[in-house]
Short mmCIF file of C-alpha atoms in Angstrom, two decimals:
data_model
loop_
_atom_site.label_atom_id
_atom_site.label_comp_id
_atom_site.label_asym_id
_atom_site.label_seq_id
_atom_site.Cartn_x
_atom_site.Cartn_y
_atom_site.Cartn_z
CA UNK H 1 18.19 0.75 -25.02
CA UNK H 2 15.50 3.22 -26.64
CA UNK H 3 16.06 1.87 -29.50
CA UNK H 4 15.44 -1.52 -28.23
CA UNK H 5 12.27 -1.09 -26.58
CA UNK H 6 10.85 0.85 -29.78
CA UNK H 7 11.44 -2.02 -32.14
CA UNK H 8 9.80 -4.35 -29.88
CA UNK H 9 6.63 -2.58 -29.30
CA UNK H 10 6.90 -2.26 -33.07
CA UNK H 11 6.86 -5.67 -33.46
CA UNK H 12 4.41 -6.45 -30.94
CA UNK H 13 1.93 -3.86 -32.59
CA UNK H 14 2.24 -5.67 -36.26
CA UNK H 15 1.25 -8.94 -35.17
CA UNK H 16 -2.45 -8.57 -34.54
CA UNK H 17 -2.20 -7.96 -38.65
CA UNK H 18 -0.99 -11.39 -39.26
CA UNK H 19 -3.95 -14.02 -39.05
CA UNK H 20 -4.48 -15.86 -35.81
CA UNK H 21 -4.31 -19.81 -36.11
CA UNK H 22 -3.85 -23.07 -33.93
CA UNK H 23 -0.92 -21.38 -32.72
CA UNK H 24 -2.06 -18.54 -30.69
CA UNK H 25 -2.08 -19.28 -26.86
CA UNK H 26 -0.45 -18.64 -23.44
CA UNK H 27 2.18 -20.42 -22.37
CA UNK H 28 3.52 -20.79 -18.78
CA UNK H 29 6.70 -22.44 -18.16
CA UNK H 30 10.11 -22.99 -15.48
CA UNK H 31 13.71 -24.33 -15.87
CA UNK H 32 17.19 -23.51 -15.52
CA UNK H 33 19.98 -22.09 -16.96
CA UNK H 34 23.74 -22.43 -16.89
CA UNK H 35 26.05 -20.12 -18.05
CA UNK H 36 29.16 -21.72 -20.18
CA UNK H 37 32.14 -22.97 -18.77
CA UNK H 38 34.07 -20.30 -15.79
CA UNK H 39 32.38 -17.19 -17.42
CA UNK H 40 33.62 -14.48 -15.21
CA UNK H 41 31.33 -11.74 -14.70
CA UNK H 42 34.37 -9.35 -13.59
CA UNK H 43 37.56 -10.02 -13.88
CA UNK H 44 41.13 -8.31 -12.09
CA UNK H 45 44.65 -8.92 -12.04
CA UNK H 46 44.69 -7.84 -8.13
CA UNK H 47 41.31 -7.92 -7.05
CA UNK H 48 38.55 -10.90 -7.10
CA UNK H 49 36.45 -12.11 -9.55
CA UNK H 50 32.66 -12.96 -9.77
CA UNK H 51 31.24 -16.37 -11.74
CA UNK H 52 27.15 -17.24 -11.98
CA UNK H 53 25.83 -19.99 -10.79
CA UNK H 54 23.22 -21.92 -12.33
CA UNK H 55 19.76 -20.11 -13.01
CA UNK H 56 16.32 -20.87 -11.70
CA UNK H 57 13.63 -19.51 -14.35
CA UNK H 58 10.12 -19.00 -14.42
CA UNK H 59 8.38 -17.71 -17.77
CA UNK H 60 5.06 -16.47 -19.31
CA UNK H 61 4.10 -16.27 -23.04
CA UNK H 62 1.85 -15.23 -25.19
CA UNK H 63 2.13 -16.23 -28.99
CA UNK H 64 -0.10 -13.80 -31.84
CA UNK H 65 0.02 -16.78 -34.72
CA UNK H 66 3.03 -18.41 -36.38
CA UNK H 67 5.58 -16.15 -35.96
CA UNK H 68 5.27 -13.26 -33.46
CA UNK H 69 5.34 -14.07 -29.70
CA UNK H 70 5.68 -11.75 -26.35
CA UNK H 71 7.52 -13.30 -23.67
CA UNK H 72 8.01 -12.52 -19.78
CA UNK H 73 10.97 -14.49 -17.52
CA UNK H 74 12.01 -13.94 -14.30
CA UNK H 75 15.11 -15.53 -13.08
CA UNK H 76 17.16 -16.10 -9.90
CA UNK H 77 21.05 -16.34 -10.63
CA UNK H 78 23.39 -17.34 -7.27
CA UNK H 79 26.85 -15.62 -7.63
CA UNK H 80 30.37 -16.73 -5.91
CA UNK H 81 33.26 -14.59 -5.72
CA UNK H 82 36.94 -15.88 -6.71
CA UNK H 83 40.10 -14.49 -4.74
CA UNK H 84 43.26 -13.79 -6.91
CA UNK H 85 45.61 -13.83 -4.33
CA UNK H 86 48.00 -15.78 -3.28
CA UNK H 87 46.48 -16.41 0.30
CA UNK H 88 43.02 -17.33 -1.39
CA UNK H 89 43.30 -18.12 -4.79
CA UNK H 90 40.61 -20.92 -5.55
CA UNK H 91 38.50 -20.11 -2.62
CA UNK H 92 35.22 -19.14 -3.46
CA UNK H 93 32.78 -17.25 -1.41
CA UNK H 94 28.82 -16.85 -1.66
CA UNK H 95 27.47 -13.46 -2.84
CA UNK H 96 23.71 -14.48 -2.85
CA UNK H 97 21.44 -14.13 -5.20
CA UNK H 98 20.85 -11.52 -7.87
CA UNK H 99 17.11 -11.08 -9.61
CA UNK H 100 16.45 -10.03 -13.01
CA UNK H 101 12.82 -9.73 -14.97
CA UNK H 102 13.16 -9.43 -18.87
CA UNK H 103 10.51 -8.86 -21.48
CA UNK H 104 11.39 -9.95 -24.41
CA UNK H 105 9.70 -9.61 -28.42
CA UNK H 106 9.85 -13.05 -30.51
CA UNK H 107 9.83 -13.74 -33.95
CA UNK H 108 10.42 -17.08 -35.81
CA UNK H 109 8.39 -19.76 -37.94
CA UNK H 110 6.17 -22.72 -36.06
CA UNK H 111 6.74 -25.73 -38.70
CA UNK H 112 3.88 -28.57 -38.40
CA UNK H 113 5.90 -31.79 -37.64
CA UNK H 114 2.38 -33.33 -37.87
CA UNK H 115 -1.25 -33.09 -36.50
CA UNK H 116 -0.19 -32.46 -32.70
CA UNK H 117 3.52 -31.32 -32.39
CA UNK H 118 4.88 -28.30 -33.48
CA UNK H 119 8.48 -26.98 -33.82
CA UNK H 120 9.90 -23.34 -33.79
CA UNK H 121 13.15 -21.83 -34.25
CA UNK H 122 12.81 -18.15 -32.94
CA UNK H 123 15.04 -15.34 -32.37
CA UNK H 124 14.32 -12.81 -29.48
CA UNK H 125 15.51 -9.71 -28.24
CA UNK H 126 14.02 -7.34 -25.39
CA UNK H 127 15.13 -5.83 -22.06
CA UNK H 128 15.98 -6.89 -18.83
CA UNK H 129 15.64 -5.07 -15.57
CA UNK H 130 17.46 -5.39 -12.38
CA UNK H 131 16.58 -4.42 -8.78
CA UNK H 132 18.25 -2.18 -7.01
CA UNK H 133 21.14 -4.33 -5.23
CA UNK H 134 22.11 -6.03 -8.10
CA UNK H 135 22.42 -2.65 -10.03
CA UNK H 136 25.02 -1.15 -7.52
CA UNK H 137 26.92 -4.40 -6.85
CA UNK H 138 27.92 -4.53 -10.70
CA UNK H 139 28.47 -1.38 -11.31
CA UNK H 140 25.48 -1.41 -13.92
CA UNK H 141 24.43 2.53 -13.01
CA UNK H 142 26.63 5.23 -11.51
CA UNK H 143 24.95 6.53 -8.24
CA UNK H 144 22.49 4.84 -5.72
CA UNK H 145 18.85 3.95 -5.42
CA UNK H 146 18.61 3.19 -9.05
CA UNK H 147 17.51 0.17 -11.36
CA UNK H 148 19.36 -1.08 -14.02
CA UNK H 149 18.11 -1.83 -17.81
CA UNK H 150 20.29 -4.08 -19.82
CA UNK H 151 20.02 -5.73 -23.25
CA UNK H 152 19.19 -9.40 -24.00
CA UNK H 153 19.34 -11.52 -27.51
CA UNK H 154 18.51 -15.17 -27.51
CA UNK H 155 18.66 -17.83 -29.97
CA UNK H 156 16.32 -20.73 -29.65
CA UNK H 157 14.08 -23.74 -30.13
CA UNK H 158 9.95 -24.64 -28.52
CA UNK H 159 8.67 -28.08 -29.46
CA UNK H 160 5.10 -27.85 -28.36
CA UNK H 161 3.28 -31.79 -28.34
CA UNK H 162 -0.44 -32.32 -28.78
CA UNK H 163 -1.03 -32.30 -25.20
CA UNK H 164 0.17 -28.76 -24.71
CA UNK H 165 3.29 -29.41 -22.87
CA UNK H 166 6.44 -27.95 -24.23
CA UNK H 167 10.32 -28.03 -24.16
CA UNK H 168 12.01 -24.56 -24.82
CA UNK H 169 16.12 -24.77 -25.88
CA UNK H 170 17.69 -21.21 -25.74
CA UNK H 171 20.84 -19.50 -25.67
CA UNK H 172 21.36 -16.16 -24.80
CA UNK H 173 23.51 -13.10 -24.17
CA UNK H 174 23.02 -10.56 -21.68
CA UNK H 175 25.01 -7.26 -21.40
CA UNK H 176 26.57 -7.03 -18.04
CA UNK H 177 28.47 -4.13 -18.58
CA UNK H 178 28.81 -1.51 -16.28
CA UNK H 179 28.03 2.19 -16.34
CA UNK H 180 31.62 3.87 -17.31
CA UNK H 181 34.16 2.14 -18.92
CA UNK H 182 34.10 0.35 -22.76
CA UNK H 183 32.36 -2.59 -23.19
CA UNK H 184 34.41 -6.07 -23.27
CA UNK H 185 32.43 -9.00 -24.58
CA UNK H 186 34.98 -11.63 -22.60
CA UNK H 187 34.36 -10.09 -19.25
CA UNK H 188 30.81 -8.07 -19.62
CA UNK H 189 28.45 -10.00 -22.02
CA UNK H 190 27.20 -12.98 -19.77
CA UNK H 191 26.31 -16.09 -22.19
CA UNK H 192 23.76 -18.50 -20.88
CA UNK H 193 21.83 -21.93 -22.00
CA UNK H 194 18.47 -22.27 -20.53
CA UNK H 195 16.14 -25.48 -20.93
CA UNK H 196 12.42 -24.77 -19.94
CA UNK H 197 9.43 -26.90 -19.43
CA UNK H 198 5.57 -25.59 -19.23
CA UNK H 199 2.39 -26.09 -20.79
CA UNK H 200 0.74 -24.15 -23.58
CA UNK H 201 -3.22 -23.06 -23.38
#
């Protein structure tokens, strides 16, 4: 996770070095986000298992020039539970909600399409945190009173148009793995696709 953070504050303190353009600006957006298919969260032969609901999103952005962005999201993710057993197999049960704020580093390419829109395929990585009660519900830290840091990598796609509204296309992965125990990308790597709306500045 160290290792994470350092290489995006590297890559946040090189972009002032590239040359501002057109494409500098905040951006402020909101969507959702789905994960895919019956993604189970936590999975047991005996016991019940957990699935995500879709994800309500709300983001802030910043991008240098080009190629290097910063980007802030904060989401809201409803969770249901599954029984296994034979008396309540199917059922499902609300958990609530679970929060999550990530700050992520960017890097891609913004390609001209022509005067006013703009197109960029981006790659970004950063770290998400977790309060407190989603931290002990999954396990993510051993102990109480403590807030989880997880991983995040996204793949994705902004079209900005000339009137500074834009559509953001992502998918990402999130580690959901918990504290002890080896990591399983089936049952502790949630996959998500979000689709974002907001205006650029």
């Amino acid at each position: 996770m160290k290792k994470i953070l350092l290489a995006s504050t590297l890559v946040l303190l090189s972009a002032p070095s590239f040359a501002a353009n057109d494409s500098s600006g905040f951006r402020v957006g909101g969507g959702f986000g789905t994960d895919f298919g019956n993604h189970q969260l936590r999975e047991s032969r005996r016991g019940p298992s957990v699935e995500a609901d879709p994800t309500v999103v709300l983001e802030a952005g910043y991008d240098f020039n080009d190629i290097f962005a910063i980007n802030v999201k904060g989401s809201a993710t409803g969770n249901k539970i599954y029984g296994n057993s034979r008396r309540n197999r199917g059922k499902s049960y609300n958990l609530g909600t679970t929060y999550d704020l990530a700050v992520e580093a960017e890097a891609g390419y913004t390609f001209k399409l022509d005067r006013s829109t703009s197109i960029k395929p981006y790659l970004a990585v950063g770290a998400v945190g977790y309060d407190k009660d989603t931290t002990e519900f999954f396990q993510f830290e051993d102990g109480e009173d403590k807030n989880a840091i997880k991983a995040r990598g996204a793949l994705g796609v902004r079209m900005t148009l000339g009137n500074g509204v834009y559509v953001d296309g992502r998918v990402q992965a999130t580690d959901f793995s918990p504290r002890s125990g080896d990591f399983n990308a089936k049952d502790d790597l949630l996959t998500q696709g979000l689709l974002t709306v907001g205006y650029k500045f």
